[in-house]
Short mmCIF file of C-alpha atoms in Angstrom, two decimals:
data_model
loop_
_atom_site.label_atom_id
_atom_site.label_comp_id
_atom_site.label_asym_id
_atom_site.label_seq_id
_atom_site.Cartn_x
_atom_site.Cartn_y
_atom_site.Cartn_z
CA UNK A 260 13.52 76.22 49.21
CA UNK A 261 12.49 77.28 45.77
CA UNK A 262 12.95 80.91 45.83
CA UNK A 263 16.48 81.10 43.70
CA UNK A 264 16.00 78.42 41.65
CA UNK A 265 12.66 80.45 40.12
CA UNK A 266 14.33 83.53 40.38
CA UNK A 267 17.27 81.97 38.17
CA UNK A 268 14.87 80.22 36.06
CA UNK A 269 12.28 83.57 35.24
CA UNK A 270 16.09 85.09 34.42
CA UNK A 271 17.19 82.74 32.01
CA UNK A 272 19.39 80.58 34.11
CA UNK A 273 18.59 77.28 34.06
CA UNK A 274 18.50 73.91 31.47
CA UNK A 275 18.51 75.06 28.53
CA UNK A 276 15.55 72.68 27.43
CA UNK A 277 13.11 73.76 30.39
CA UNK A 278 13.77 77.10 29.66
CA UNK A 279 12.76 77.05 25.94
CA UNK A 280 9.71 75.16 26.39
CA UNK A 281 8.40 77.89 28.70
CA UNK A 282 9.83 80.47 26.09
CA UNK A 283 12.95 82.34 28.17
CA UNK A 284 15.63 83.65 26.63
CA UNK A 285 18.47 81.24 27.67
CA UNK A 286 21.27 83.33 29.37
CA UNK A 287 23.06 80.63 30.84
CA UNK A 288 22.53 76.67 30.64
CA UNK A 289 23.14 75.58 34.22
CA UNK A 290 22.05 72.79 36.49
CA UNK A 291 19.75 75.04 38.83
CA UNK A 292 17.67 72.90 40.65
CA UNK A 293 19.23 69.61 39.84
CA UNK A 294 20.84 68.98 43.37
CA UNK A 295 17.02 68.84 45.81
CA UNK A 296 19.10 68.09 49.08
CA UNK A 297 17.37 67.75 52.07
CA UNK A 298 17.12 65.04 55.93
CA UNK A 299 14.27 62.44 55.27
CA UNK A 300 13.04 62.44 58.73
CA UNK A 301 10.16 60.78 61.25
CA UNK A 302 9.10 61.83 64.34
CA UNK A 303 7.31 60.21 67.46
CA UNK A 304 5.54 61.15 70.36
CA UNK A 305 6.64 59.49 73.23
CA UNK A 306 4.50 59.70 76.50
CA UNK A 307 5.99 60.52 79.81
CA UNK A 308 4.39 58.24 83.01
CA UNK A 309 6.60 60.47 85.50
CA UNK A 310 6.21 63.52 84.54
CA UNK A 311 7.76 64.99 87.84
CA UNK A 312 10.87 64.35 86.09
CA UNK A 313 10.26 66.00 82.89
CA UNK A 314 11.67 69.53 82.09
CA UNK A 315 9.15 71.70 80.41
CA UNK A 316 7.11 74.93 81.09
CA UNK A 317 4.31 73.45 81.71
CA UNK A 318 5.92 71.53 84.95
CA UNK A 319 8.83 73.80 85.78
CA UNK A 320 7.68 77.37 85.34
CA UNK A 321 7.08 79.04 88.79
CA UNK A 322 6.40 82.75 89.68
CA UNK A 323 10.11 82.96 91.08
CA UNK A 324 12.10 81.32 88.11
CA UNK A 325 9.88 83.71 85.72
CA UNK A 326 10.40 87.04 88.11
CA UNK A 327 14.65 85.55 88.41
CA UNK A 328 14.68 85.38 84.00
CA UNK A 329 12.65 88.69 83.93
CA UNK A 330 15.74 90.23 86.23
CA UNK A 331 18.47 89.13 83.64
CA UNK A 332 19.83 86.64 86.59
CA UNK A 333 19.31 83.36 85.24
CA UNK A 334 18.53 81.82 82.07
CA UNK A 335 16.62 79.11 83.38
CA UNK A 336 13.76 76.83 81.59
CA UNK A 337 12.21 80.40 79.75
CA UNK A 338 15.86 80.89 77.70
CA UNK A 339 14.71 76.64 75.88
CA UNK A 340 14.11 77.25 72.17
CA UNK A 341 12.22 73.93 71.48
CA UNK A 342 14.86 71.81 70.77
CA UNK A 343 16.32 70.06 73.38
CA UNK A 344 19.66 67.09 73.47
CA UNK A 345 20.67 65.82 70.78
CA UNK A 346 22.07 62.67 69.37
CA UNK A 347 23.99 60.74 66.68
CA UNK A 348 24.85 57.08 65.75
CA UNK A 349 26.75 55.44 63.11
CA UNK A 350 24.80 53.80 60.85
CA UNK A 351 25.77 49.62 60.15
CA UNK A 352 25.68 51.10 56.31
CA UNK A 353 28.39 53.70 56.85
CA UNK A 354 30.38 51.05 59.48
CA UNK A 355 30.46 48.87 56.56
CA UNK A 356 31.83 51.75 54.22
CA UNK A 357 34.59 52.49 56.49
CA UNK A 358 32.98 55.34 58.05
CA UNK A 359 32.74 54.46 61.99
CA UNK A 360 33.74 57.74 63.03
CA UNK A 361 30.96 59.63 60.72
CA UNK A 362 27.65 59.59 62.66
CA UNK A 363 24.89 59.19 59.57
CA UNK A 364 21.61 59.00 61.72
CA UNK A 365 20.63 62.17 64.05
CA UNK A 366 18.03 62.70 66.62
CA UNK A 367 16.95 65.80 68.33
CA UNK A 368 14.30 66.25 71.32
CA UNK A 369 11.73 68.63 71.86
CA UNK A 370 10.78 70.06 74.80
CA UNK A 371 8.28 68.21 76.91
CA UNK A 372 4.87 68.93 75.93
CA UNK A 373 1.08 68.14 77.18
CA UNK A 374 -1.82 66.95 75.12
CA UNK A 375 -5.32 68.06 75.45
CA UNK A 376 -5.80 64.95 77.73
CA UNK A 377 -3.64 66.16 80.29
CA UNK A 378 -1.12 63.28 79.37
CA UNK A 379 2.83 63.97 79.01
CA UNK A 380 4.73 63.78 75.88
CA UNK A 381 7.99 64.27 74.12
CA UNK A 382 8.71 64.36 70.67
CA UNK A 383 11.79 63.05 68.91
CA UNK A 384 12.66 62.95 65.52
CA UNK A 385 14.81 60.84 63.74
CA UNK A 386 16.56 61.70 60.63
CA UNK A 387 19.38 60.37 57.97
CA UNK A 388 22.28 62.62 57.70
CA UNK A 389 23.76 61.38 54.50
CA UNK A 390 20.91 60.18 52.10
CA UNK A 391 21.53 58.67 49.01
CA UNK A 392 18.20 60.26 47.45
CA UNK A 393 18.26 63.84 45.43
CA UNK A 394 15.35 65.91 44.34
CA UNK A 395 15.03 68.12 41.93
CA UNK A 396 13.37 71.34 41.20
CA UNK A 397 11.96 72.27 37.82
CA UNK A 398 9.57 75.02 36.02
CA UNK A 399 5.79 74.18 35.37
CA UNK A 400 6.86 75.55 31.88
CA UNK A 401 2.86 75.45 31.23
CA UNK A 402 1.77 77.45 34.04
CA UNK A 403 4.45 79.95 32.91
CA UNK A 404 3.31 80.46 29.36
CA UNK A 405 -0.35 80.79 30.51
CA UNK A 406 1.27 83.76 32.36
CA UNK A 407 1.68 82.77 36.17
CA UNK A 408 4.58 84.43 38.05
CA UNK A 409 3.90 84.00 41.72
CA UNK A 410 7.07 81.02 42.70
CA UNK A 411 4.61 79.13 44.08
CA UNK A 412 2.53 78.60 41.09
CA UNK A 413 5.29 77.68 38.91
CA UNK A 414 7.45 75.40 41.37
CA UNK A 415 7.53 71.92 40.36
CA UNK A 416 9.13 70.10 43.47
CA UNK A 417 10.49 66.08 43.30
CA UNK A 418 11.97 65.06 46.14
CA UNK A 419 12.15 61.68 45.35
CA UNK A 420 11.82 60.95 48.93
CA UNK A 421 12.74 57.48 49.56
CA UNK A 422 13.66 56.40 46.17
CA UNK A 423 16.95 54.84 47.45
CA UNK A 424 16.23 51.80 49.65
CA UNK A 425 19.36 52.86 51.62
CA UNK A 426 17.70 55.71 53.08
CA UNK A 427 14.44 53.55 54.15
CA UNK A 428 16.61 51.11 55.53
CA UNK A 429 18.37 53.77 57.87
CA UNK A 430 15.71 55.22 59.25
CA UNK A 431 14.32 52.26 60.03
CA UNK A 432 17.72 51.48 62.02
CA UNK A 433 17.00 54.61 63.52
CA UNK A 434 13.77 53.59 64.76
CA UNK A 435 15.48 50.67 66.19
CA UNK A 436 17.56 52.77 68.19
CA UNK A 437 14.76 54.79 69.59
CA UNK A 438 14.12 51.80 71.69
CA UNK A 439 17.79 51.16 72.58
CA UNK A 440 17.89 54.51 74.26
CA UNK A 441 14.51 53.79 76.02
CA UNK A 442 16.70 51.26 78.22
CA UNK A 443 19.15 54.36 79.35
CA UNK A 444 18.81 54.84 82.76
CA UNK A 445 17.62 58.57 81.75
CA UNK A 446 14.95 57.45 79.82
CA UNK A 447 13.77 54.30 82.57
CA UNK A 448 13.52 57.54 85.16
CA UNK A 449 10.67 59.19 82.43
CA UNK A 450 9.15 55.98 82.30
CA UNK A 451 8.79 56.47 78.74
CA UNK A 452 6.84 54.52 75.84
CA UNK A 453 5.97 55.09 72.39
CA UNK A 454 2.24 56.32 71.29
CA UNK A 455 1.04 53.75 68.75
CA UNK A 456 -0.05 57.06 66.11
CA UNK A 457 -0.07 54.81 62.64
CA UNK A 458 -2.84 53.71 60.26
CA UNK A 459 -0.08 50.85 59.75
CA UNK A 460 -1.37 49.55 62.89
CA UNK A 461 -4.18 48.09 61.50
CA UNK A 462 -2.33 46.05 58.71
CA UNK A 463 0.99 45.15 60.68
CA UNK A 464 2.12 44.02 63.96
CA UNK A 465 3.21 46.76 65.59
CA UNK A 466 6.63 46.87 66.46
CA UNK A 467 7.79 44.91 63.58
CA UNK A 468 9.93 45.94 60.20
CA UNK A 469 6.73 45.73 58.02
CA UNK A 470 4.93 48.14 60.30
CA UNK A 471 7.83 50.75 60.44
CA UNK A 472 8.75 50.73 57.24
CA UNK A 473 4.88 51.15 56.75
CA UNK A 474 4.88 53.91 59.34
CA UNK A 475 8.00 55.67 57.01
CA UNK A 476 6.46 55.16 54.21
CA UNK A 477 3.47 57.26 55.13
CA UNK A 478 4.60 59.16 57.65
CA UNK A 479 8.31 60.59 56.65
CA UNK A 480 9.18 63.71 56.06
CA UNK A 481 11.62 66.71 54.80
CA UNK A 482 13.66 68.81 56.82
CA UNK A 483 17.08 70.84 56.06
CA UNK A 484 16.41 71.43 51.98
CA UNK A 485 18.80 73.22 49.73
CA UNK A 486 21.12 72.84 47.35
CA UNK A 487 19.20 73.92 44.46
CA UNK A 488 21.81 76.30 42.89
CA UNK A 489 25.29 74.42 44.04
CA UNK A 490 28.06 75.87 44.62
CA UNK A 491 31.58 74.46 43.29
CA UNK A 492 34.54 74.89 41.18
CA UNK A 493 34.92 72.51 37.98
CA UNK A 494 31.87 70.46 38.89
CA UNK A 495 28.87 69.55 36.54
CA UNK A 496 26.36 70.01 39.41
CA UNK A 497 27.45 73.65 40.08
CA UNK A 498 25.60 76.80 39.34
CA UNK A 499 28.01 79.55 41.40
CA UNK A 500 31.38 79.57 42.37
CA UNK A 501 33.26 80.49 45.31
CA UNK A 502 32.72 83.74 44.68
CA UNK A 503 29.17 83.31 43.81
CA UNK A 504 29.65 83.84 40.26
#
């Protein structure tokens, strides 16, 4: 996430103003770091009441499926990465923009899971594909002149997570949505329901706005980052060009 944009910065590629406060020769002003881009995200566990139905090791792996995979005849539950279906809606933010064909909110699955408890679980995450807020990455120009070097000393990360309203707003749609899909006849075979896992709980009605935007607020997240040294042709934001000049 921040590995070019300090390697860039320690070799005089950068703004021009960070850059001389820490004492760098300037080689070229750019905008490195200026474009943080990155999926705000939440996730949830969700518990499983019929587990019989639920595809995981844990209730699927049997000495004949793992001797079958071991024998290169079947890929079976063994080949599963982690991430299982995935989905994608269209926001009511991008419908309004004209963009009803451009799914803005994404989910993914992971595999089923059990607790210490002995209870079921999956765990989904919800995430904005197109969010209005940018971070930025700058140069503890400080810690560099006292004479740190090691990228994670010097990285001064903003996200700015959740500066834009817009992006709050659509993950809380997303939430919504969550319990939309709990009334697919997929989901009604799990028997699914959400685990109540929020300190917002104890100030908010759970289930309402004011306890999930609570629950964002506290509980979102970062997945997907880059853009820190852009690439483009003719475009203010750019550090490279097609070429990776």
């Amino acid at each position: 996430m921040y590995g070019s944009p300090m390697l860039m910065f320690k070799s005089g590629i950068g703004p021009a103003e960070m850059l001389n406060k820490a004492k760098i020769p300037v080689v070229a002003d750019l905008p490195v770091g200026k474009t943080l881009l990155y999926h705000p995200y939440i996730q949830f566990n969700i518990s499983v009441t019929n587990s019989s139905k639920l595809v995981s090791l844990y209730y699927n792996i049997t000495k004949e499926k793992f001797d079958t995979y071991l024998a290169g005849k079947e890929d079976g539950i063994l080949s599963e990465v982690g991430i299982g279906p995935q989905a994608y809606f269209v926001s009511s933010a991008a419908k309004a923009a004209g963009e009803n064909d451009w799914p803005d909110l994404m989910y993914l699955r992971r595999n089923g899971l059990v607790n210490e408890s002995g209870k079921a679980y999956i765990l989904v995450e919800a995430s904005v594909g197109r969010p209005k807020d940018i971070g930025e990455i700058r140069l503890k120009t400080k810690a560099y002149l006292r004479g740190k070097r090691k990228n994670e000393d010097l990285a001064l990360i903003d996200f700015k997570l959740l500066d834009n309203k817009s992006d709050e707003n659509g993950l809380l749609e997303a939430i919504k949505n969550i319990f939309i899909l709990f009334n697919t006849k997929a989901l009604k075979t799990l028997d699914v329901n959400l685990i109540p896992d929020s300190p917002c709980s104890t100030t908010n009605l759970a289930g309402s706005d004011a306890y999930w935007v609570c629950a964002i607020r506290s509980e979102c997240s970062v997945g997907s980052v880059g853009g820190t040294c852009r690439m483009g042709i003719d475009d203010k934001d750019s550090v490279v060009d097609t070429k990776f000049r």
